[in-house]
Tab-separated table of C-alpha atoms in Angstrom:
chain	number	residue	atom	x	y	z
Y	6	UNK	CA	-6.521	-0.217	86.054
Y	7	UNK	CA	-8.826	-2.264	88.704
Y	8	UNK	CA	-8.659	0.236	91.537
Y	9	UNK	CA	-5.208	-1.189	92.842
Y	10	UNK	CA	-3.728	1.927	94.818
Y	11	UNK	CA	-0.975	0.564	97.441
Y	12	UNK	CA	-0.152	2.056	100.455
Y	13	UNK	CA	3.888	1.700	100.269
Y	14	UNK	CA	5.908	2.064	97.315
Y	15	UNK	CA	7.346	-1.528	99.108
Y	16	UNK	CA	3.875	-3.006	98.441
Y	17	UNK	CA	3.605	-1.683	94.654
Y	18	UNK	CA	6.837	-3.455	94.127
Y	19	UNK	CA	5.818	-6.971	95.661
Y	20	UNK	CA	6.263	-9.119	92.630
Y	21	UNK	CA	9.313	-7.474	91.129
Y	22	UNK	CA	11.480	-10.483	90.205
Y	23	UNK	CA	15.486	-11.055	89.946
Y	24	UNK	CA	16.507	-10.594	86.750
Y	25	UNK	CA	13.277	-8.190	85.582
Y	26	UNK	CA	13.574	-5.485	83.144
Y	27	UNK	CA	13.002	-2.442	84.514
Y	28	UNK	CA	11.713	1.117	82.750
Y	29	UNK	CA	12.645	4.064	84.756
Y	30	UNK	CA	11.021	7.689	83.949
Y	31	UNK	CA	12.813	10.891	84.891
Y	32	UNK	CA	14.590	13.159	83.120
Y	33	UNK	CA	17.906	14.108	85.896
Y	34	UNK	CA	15.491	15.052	88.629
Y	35	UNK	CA	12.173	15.858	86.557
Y	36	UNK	CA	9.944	13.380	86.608
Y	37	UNK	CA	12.218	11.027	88.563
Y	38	UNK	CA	10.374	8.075	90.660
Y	39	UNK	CA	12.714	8.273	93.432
Y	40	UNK	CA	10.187	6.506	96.266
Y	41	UNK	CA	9.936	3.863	93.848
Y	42	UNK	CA	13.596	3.512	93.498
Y	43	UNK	CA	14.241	3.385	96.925
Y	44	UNK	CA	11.645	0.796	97.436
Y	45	UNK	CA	13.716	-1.508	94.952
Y	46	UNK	CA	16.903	-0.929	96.954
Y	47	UNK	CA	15.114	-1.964	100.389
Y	48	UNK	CA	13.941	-4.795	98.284
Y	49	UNK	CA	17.491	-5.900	97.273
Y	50	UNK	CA	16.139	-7.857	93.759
Y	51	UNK	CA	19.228	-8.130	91.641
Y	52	UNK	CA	20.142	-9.351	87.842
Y	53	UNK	CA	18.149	-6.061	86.830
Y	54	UNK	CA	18.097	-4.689	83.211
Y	55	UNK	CA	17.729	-0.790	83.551
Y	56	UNK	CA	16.073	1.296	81.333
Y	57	UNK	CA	16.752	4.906	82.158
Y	58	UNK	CA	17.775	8.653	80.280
Y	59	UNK	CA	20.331	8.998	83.009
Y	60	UNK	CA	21.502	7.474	85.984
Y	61	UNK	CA	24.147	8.966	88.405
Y	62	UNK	CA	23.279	12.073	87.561
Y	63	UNK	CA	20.961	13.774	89.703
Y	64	UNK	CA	18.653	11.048	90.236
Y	65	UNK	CA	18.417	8.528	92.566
Y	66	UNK	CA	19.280	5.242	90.442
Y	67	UNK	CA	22.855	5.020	92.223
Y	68	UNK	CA	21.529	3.756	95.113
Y	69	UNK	CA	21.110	0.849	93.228
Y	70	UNK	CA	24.640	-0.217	92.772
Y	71	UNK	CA	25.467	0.160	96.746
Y	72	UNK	CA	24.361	-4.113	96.714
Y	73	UNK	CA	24.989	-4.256	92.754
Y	74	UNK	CA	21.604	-5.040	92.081
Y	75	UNK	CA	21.935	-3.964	88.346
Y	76	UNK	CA	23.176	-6.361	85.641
Y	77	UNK	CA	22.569	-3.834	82.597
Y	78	UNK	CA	21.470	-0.422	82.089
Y	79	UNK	CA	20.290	1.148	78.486
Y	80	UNK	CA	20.520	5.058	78.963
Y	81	UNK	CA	21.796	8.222	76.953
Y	82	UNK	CA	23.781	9.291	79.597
Y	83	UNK	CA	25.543	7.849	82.254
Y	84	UNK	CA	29.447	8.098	81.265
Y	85	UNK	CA	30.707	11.822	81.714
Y	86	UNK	CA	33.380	13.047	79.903
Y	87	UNK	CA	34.315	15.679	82.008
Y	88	UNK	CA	35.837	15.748	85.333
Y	89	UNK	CA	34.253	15.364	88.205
Y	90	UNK	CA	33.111	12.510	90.704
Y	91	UNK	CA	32.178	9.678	89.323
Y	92	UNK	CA	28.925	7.932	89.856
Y	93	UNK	CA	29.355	4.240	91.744
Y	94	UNK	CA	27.575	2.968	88.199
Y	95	UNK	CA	30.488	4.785	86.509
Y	96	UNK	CA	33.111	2.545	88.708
Y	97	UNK	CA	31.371	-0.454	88.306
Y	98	UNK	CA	31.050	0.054	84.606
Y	99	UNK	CA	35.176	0.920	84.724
Y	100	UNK	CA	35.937	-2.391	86.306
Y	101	UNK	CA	33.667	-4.406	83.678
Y	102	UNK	CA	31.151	-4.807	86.797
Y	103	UNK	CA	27.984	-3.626	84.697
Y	104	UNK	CA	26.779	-4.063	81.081
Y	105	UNK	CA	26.005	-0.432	79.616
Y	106	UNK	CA	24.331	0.474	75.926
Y	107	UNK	CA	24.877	3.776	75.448
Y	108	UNK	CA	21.825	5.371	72.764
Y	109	UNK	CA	21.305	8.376	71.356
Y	110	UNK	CA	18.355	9.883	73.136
Y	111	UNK	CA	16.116	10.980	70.137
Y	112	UNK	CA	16.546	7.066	69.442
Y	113	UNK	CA	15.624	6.080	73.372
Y	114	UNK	CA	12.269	8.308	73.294
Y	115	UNK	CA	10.978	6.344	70.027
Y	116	UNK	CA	12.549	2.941	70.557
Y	117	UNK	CA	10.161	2.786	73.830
Y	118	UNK	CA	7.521	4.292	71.472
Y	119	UNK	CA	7.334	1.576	69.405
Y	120	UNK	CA	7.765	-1.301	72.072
Y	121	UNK	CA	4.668	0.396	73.615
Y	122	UNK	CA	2.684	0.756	69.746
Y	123	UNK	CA	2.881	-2.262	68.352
Y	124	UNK	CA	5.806	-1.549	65.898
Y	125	UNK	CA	8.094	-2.884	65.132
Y	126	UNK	CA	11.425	-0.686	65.106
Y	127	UNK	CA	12.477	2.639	63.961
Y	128	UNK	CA	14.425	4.336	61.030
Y	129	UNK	CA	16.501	6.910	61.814
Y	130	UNK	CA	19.410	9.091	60.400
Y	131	UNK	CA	20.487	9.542	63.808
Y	132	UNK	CA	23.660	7.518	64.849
Y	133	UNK	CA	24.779	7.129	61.125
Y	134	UNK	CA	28.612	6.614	60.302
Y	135	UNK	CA	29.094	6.425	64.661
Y	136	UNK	CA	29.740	4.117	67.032
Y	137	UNK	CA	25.810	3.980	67.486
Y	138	UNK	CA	25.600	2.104	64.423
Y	139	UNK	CA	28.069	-1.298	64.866
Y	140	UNK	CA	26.157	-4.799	64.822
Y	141	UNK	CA	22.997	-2.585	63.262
Y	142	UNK	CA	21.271	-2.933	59.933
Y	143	UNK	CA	20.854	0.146	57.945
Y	144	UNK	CA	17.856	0.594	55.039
Y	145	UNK	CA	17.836	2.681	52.223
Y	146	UNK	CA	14.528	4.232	51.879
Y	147	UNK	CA	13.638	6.612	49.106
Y	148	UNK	CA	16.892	7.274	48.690
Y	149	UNK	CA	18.374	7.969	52.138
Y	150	UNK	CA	20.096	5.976	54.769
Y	151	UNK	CA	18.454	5.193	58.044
Y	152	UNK	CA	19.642	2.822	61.007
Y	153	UNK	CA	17.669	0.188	61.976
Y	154	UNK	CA	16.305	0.219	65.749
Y	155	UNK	CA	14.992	-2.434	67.482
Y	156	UNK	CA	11.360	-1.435	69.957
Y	157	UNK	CA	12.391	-1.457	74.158
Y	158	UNK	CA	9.610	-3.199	76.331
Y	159	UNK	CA	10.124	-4.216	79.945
Y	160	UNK	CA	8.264	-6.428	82.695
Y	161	UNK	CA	7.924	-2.690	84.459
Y	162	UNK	CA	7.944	0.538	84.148
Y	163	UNK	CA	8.323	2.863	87.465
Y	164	UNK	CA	7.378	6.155	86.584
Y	165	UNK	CA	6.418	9.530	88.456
Y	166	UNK	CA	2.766	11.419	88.370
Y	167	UNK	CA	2.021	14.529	89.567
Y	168	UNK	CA	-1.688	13.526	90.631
Y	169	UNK	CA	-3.493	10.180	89.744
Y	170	UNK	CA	-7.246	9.710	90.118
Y	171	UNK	CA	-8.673	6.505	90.947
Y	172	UNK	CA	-8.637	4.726	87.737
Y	173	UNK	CA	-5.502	5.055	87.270
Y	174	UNK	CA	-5.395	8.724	85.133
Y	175	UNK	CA	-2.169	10.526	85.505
Y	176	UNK	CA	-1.203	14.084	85.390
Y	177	UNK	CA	2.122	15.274	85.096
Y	178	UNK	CA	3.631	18.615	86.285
Y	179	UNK	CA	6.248	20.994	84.524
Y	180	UNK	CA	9.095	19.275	83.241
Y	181	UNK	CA	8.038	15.758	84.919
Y	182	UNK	CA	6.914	14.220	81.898
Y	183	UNK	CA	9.759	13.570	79.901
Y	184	UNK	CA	9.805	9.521	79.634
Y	185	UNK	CA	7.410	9.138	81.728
Y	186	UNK	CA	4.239	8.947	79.412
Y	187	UNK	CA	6.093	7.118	76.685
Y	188	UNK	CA	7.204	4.491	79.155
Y	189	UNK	CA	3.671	3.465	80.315
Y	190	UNK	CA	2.985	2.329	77.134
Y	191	UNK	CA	5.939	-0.332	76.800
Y	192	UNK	CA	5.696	-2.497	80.100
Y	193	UNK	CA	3.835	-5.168	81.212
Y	194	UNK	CA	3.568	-3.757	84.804
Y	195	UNK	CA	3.218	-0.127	84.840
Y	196	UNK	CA	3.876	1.292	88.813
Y	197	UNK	CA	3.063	5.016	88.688
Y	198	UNK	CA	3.952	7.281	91.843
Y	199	UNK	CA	2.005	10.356	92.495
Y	200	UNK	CA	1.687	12.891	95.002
Y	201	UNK	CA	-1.837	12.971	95.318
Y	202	UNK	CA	-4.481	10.682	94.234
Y	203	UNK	CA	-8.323	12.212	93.615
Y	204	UNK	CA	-11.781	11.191	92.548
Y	205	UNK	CA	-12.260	10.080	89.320
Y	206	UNK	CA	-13.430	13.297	87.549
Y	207	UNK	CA	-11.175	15.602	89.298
Y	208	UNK	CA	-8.581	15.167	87.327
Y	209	UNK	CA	-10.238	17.070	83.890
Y	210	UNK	CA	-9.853	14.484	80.877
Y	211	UNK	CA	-7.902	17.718	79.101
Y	212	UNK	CA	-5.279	17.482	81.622
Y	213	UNK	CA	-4.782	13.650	81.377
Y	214	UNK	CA	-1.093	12.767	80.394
Y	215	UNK	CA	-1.460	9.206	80.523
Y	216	UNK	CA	-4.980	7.299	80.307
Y	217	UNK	CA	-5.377	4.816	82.510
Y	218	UNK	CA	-5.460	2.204	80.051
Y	219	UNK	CA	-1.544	2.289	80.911
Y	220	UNK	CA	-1.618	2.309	84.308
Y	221	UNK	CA	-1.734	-1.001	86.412
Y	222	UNK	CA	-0.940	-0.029	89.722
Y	223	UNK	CA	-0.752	3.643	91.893
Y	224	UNK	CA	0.960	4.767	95.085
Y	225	UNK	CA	1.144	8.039	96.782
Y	226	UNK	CA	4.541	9.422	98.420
Y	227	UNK	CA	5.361	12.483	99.595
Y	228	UNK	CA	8.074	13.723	96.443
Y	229	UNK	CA	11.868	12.873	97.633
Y	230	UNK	CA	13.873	16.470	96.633
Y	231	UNK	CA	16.906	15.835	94.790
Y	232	UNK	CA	18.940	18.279	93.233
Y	233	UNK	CA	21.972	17.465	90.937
Y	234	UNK	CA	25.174	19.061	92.257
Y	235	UNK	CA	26.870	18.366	88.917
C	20	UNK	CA	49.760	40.492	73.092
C	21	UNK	CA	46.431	39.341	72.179
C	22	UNK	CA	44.202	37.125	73.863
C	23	UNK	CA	41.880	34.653	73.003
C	24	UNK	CA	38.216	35.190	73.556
C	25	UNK	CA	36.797	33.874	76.819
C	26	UNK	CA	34.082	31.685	77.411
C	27	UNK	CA	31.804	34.425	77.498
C	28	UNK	CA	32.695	36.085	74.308
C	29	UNK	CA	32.864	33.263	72.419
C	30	UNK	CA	28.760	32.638	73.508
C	31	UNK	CA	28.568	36.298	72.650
C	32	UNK	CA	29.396	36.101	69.174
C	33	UNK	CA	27.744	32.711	69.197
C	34	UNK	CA	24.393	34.776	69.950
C	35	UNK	CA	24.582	37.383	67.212
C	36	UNK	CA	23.610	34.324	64.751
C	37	UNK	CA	20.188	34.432	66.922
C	38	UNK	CA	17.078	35.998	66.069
C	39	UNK	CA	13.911	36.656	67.803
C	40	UNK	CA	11.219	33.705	66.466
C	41	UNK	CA	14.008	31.230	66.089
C	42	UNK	CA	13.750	28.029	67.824
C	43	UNK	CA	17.515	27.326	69.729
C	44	UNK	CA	18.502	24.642	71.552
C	45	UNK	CA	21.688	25.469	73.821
C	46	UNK	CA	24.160	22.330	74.388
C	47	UNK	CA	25.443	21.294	78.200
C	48	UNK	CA	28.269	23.915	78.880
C	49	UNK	CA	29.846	26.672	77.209
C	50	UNK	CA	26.600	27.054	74.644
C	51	UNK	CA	24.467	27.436	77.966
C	52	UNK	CA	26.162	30.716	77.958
C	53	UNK	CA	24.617	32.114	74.879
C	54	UNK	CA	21.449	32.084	76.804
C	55	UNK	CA	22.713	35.529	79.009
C	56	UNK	CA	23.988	37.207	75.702
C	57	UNK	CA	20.121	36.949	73.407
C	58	UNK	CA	19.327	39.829	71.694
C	59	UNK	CA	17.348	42.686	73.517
C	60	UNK	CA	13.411	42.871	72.788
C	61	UNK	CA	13.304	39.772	70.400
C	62	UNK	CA	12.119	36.586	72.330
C	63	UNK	CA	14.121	33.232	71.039
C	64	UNK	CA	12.610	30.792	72.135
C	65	UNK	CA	14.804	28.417	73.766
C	66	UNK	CA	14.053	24.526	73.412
C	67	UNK	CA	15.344	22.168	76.078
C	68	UNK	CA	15.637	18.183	75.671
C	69	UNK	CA	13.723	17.079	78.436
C	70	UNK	CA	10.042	18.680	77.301
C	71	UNK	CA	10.627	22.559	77.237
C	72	UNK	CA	9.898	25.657	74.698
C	73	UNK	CA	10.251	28.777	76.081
C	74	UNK	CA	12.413	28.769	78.959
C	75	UNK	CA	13.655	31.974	80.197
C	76	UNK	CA	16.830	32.729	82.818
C	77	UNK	CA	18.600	30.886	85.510
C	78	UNK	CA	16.191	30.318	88.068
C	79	UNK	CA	18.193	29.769	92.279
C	80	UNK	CA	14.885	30.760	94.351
C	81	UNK	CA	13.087	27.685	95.516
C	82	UNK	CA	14.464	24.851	93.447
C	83	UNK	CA	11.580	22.741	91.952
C	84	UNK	CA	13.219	19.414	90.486
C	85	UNK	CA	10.320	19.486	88.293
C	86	UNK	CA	11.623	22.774	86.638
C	87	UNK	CA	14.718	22.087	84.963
C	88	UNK	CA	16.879	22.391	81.394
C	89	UNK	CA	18.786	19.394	80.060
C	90	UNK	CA	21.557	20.350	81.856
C	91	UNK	CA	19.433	19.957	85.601
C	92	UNK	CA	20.173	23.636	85.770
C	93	UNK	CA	16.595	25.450	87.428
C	94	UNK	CA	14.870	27.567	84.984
C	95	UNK	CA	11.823	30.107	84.906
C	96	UNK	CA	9.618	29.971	81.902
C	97	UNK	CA	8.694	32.938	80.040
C	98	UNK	CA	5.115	33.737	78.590
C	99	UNK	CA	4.061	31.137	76.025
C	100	UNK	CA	6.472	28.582	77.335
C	101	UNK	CA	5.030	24.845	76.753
C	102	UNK	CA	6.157	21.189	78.210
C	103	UNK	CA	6.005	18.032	76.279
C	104	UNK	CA	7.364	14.357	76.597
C	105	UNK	CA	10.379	13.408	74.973
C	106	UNK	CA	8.841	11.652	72.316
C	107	UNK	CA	7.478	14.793	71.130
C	108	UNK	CA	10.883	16.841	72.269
C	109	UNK	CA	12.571	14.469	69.653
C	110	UNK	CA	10.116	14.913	66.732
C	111	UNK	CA	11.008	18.468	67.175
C	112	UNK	CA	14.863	18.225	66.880
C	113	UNK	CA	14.596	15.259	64.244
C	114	UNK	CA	12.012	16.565	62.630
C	115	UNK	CA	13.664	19.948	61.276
C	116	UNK	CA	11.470	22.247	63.726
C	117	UNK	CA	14.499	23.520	65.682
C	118	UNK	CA	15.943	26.151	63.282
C	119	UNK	CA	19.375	26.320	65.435
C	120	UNK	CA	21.650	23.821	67.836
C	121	UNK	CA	24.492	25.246	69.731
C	122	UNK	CA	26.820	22.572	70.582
C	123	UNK	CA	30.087	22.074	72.156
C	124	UNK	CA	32.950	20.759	70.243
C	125	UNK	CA	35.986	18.469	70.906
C	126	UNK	CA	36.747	18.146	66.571
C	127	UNK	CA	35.477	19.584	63.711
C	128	UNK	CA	36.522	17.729	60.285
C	129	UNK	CA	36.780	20.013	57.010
C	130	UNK	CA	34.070	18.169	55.963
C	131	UNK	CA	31.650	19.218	58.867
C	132	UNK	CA	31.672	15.554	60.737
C	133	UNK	CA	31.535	16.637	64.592
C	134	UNK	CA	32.931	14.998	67.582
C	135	UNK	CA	31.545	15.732	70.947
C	136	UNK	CA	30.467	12.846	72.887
C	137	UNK	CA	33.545	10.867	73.472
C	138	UNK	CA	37.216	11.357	75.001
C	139	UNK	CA	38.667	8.672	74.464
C	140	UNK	CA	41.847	10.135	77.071
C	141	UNK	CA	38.909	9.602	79.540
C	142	UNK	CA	37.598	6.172	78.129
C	143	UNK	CA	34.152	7.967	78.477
C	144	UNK	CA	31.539	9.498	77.475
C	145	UNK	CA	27.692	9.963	76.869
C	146	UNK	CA	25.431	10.894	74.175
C	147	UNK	CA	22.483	12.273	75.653
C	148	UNK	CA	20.635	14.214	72.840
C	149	UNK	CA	23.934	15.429	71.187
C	150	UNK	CA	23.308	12.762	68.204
C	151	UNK	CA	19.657	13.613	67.217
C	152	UNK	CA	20.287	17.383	67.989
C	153	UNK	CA	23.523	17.335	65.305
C	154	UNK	CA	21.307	15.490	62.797
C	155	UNK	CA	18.451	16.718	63.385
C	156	UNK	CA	18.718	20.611	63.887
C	157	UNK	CA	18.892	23.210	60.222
C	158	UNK	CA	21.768	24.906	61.391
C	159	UNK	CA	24.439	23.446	63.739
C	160	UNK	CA	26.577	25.961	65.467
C	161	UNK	CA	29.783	24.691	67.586
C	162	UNK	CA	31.311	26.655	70.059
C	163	UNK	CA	34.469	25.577	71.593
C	164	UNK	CA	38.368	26.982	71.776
C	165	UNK	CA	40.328	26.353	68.783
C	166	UNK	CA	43.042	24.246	70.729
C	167	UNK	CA	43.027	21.781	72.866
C	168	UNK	CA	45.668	21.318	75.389
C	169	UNK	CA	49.127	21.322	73.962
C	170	UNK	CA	47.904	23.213	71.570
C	171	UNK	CA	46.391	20.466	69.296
C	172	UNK	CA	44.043	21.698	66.633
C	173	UNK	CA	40.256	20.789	67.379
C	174	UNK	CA	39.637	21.431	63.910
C	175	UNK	CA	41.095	18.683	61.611
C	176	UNK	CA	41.112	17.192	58.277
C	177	UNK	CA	39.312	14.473	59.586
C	178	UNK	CA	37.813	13.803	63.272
C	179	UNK	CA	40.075	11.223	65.374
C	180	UNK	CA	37.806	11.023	68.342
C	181	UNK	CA	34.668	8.901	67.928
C	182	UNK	CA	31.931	10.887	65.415
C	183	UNK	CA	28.935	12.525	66.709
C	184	UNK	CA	27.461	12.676	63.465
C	185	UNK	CA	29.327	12.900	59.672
C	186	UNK	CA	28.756	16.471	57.586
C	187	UNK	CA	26.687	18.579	59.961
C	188	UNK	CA	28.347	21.499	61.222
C	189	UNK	CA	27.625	24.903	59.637
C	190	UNK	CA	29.579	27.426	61.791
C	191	UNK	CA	32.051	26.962	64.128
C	192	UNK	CA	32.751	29.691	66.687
C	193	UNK	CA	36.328	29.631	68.749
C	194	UNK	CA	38.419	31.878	70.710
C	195	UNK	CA	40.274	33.106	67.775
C	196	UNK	CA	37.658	32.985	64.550
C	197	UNK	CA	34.051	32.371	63.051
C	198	UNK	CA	34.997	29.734	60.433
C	199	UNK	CA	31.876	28.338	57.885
C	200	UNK	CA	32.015	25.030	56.755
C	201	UNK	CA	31.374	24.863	52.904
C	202	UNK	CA	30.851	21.726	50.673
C	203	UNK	CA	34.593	22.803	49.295
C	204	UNK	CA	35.740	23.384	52.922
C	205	UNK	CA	36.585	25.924	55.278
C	206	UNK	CA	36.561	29.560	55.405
C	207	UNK	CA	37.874	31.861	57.281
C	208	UNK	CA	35.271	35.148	57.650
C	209	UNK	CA	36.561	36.051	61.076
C	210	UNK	CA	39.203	36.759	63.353
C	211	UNK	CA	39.213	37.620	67.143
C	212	UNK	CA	40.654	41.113	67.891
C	213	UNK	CA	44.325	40.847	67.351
C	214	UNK	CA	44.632	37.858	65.658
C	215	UNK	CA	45.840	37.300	62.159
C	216	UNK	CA	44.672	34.530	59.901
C	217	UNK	CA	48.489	33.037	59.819
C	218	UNK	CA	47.961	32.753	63.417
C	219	UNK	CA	44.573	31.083	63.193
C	220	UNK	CA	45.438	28.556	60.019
C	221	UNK	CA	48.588	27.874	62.577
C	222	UNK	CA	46.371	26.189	64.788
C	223	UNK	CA	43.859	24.690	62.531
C	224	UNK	CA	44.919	21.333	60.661
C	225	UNK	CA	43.093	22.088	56.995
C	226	UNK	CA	43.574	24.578	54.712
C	227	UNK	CA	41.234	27.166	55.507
C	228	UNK	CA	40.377	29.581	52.488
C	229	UNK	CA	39.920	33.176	53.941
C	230	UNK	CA	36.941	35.059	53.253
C	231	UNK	CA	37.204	38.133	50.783
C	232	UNK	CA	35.412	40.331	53.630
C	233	UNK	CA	37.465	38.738	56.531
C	234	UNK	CA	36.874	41.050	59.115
C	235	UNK	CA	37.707	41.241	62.869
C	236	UNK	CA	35.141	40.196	65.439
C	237	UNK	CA	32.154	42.565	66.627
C	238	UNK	CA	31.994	41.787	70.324
């Protein structure tokens, strides 16, 4: 990172495009870049691919279907079985509104891996003899089956920071890793926002989550609470 | 009359598989019960999704959206507790280094093959880490009731809702019995309080062979 810290979550956004592919972190509200989210929906850019665990479900991505601003989503969870009210991305998806592929989240985590490394896919057992598995090529290695998956990258990747320093050096807090550190790797553009941003130094290099080799751009925000009410 | 276990019960006997220095991760719903019913003195140590080992009770007192199971319930950590990514979270469940899964069930098959992720009543559905976690997980545990409504079987000869995974279940745990699932299928080792095995193999669509000790439930 070159020193670019923004002051707005609006200005950290500036060259997000219609149509971009777009890398979420969060984990329901861990770890969830909500500022950064709500700078998208002020922004109103629309034709978005969404890459995110959840959405609807105690995070903030919903706002983004008020002006249907998202043409697909990839996520592990974002249909519920269950009763109980349905997210607007849940309606839209109903009515055919919104593209949605649905993967197993074991498979999410290292599919983003390896469009962040350099590889190029995954074998797993996971998603064998399911639905998971339609259109996908499966190997036999050593004598077992594995599925074929193909690596996620994206234009950007919002993601949440407990602290950054300077450079760009991110520390996460409790449960607010989650995607978040696996995501930086896998984007062109990688928008981090943190509640606090320090000298180089004061974060100590043992407590760096994600080196700022991975980080392009930072902006602090006071943390938006949000609780899922199931 | 007899009645069927309740939610509750069914997590306790779901517990009494657990063991302190076991690594459990607890499914969305009834298997988030098991966590009240651990046993005494022994720490399991409880392994969430989203990048947690070692999570401890319920937590209400000043939510922190940081500080949360898979579920988004708040939770307090106990000592020795750790956080991770989910790349790492995953390596744990695929890789064989979570010794139990408790997961809810909508079918069993005979042959193991679980279905949990889909209703297709609902046209919905979501996978979340239910896939990797049946896979990936030694010993799969499913706790659910052993109807659904109308009395329809949940355990079948072979799963008509959409698979979560094919031949991974090792115990099922219902209102009425503690069934093991065997390479030759099913058997029957026990019943809830008051219940007979006619009565459970009247609600279950296989043949279920009953276990030599069959015994009644210790709740």
């Amino acid at each position: 990172m070159n020193g670019n810290i923004f002051d707005t979550p609006d200005d950290a956004l500036h060259d997000v495009f219609e149509g971009a592919t777009i890398m979420f972190g969060g984990f329901v509200s861990a770890g969830s870049p909500s500022n950064l989210i709500l700078a998208l929906q002020r922004r109103g850019t629309s034709g978005i691919t969404g890459i995110a665990n959840n959405i609807g479900l105690g995070d903030l991505l919903d706002v983004l279907n008020e002006r249907r601003q998202l043409a697909k989503f990839i996520a592990t969870f974002a249909i519920r079985a269950s009763g109980g009210r349905a997210s607007r991305f849940e309606e839209l998806y109903r009515r055919g509104e919104v593209e949605l592929e649905l993967v197993p989240q074991g498979t999410f985590a290292e599919r983003i891996r390896a469009g962040g490394a350099g590889l190029g896919g995954v074998l797993t057992r996971t998603g064998l003899g399911t639905m998971v598995q339609e259109g996908k090529q499966v190997l036999n290695v050593g004598g077992e089956d594995y599925l074929l998956e193909m690596p996620l990258r994206a234009d950007f990747a919002f993601i949440k920071a407990h602290r950054a320093d300077r450079m760009g050096n991110l520390q996460y807090r409790l449960a607010g890793r989650n995607f978040n550190p696996v995501m930086a790797t896998a984007a062109r553009i990688v928008i981090a926002e943190v509640e606090e941003i320090v000298e180089p130094g004061a974060i100590d290099p043992s407590d760096v989550g994600t080196p700022a080799v991975y980080v392009d751009r930072i902006v602090r925000c006071d943390p938006v609470p949000v609780r899922w009410e199931g | 009359m007899a009645e069927p276990l309740t939610r509750e019960l069914i997590a306790l006997r779901v517990a009494r598989e657990l063991r302190g220095g076991m690594v459990v991760n607890l499914g969305i719903g009834l298997p988030t019960l098991v966590g009240n019913f651990l046993p005494e003195g022994e720490q399991v140590l409880l392994q969430s999704e989203n990048g947690i080992l070692g999570y401890g009770r319920m937590s209400d007192a000043d939510f922190d959206s940081d500080l949360i199971n898979a579920g988004g319930q708040p939770v307090t950590l106990l000592p020795g507790a750790s956080f991770f990514d989910s790349v790492d979270s995953f390596a744990m469940i695929r890789g064989g280094h979570v010794d139990v899964a408790v997961l809810g069930g909508l079918e069993v098959s005979e042959r193991g093959d679980l279905a949990n992720w889909y209703l297709p009543e609902r046209g919905g559905g979501s996978i979340g880490g239910a896939m990797d976690l049946a896979c990936g997980a030694r010993r799969l545990i499913i706790a659910m009731t052993h109807t659904a409504r109308g009395d329809r079987p949940r355990i079948r000869t072979r799963c008509e809702y959409p698979l979560t995974a094919a031949g991974v279940v090792d115990l099922i745990v219902t209102d009425l019995a503690v069934i093991e699932v065997h390479p030759d299928g099913l058997l029957l080792t026990e019943v809830a309080p008051g219940f007979d095995p006619a009565y459970v193999q009247a609600r279950t669509e296989p043949r279920l062979r009953i276990s030599r000790d069959l015994r009644e439930m210790d709740l």
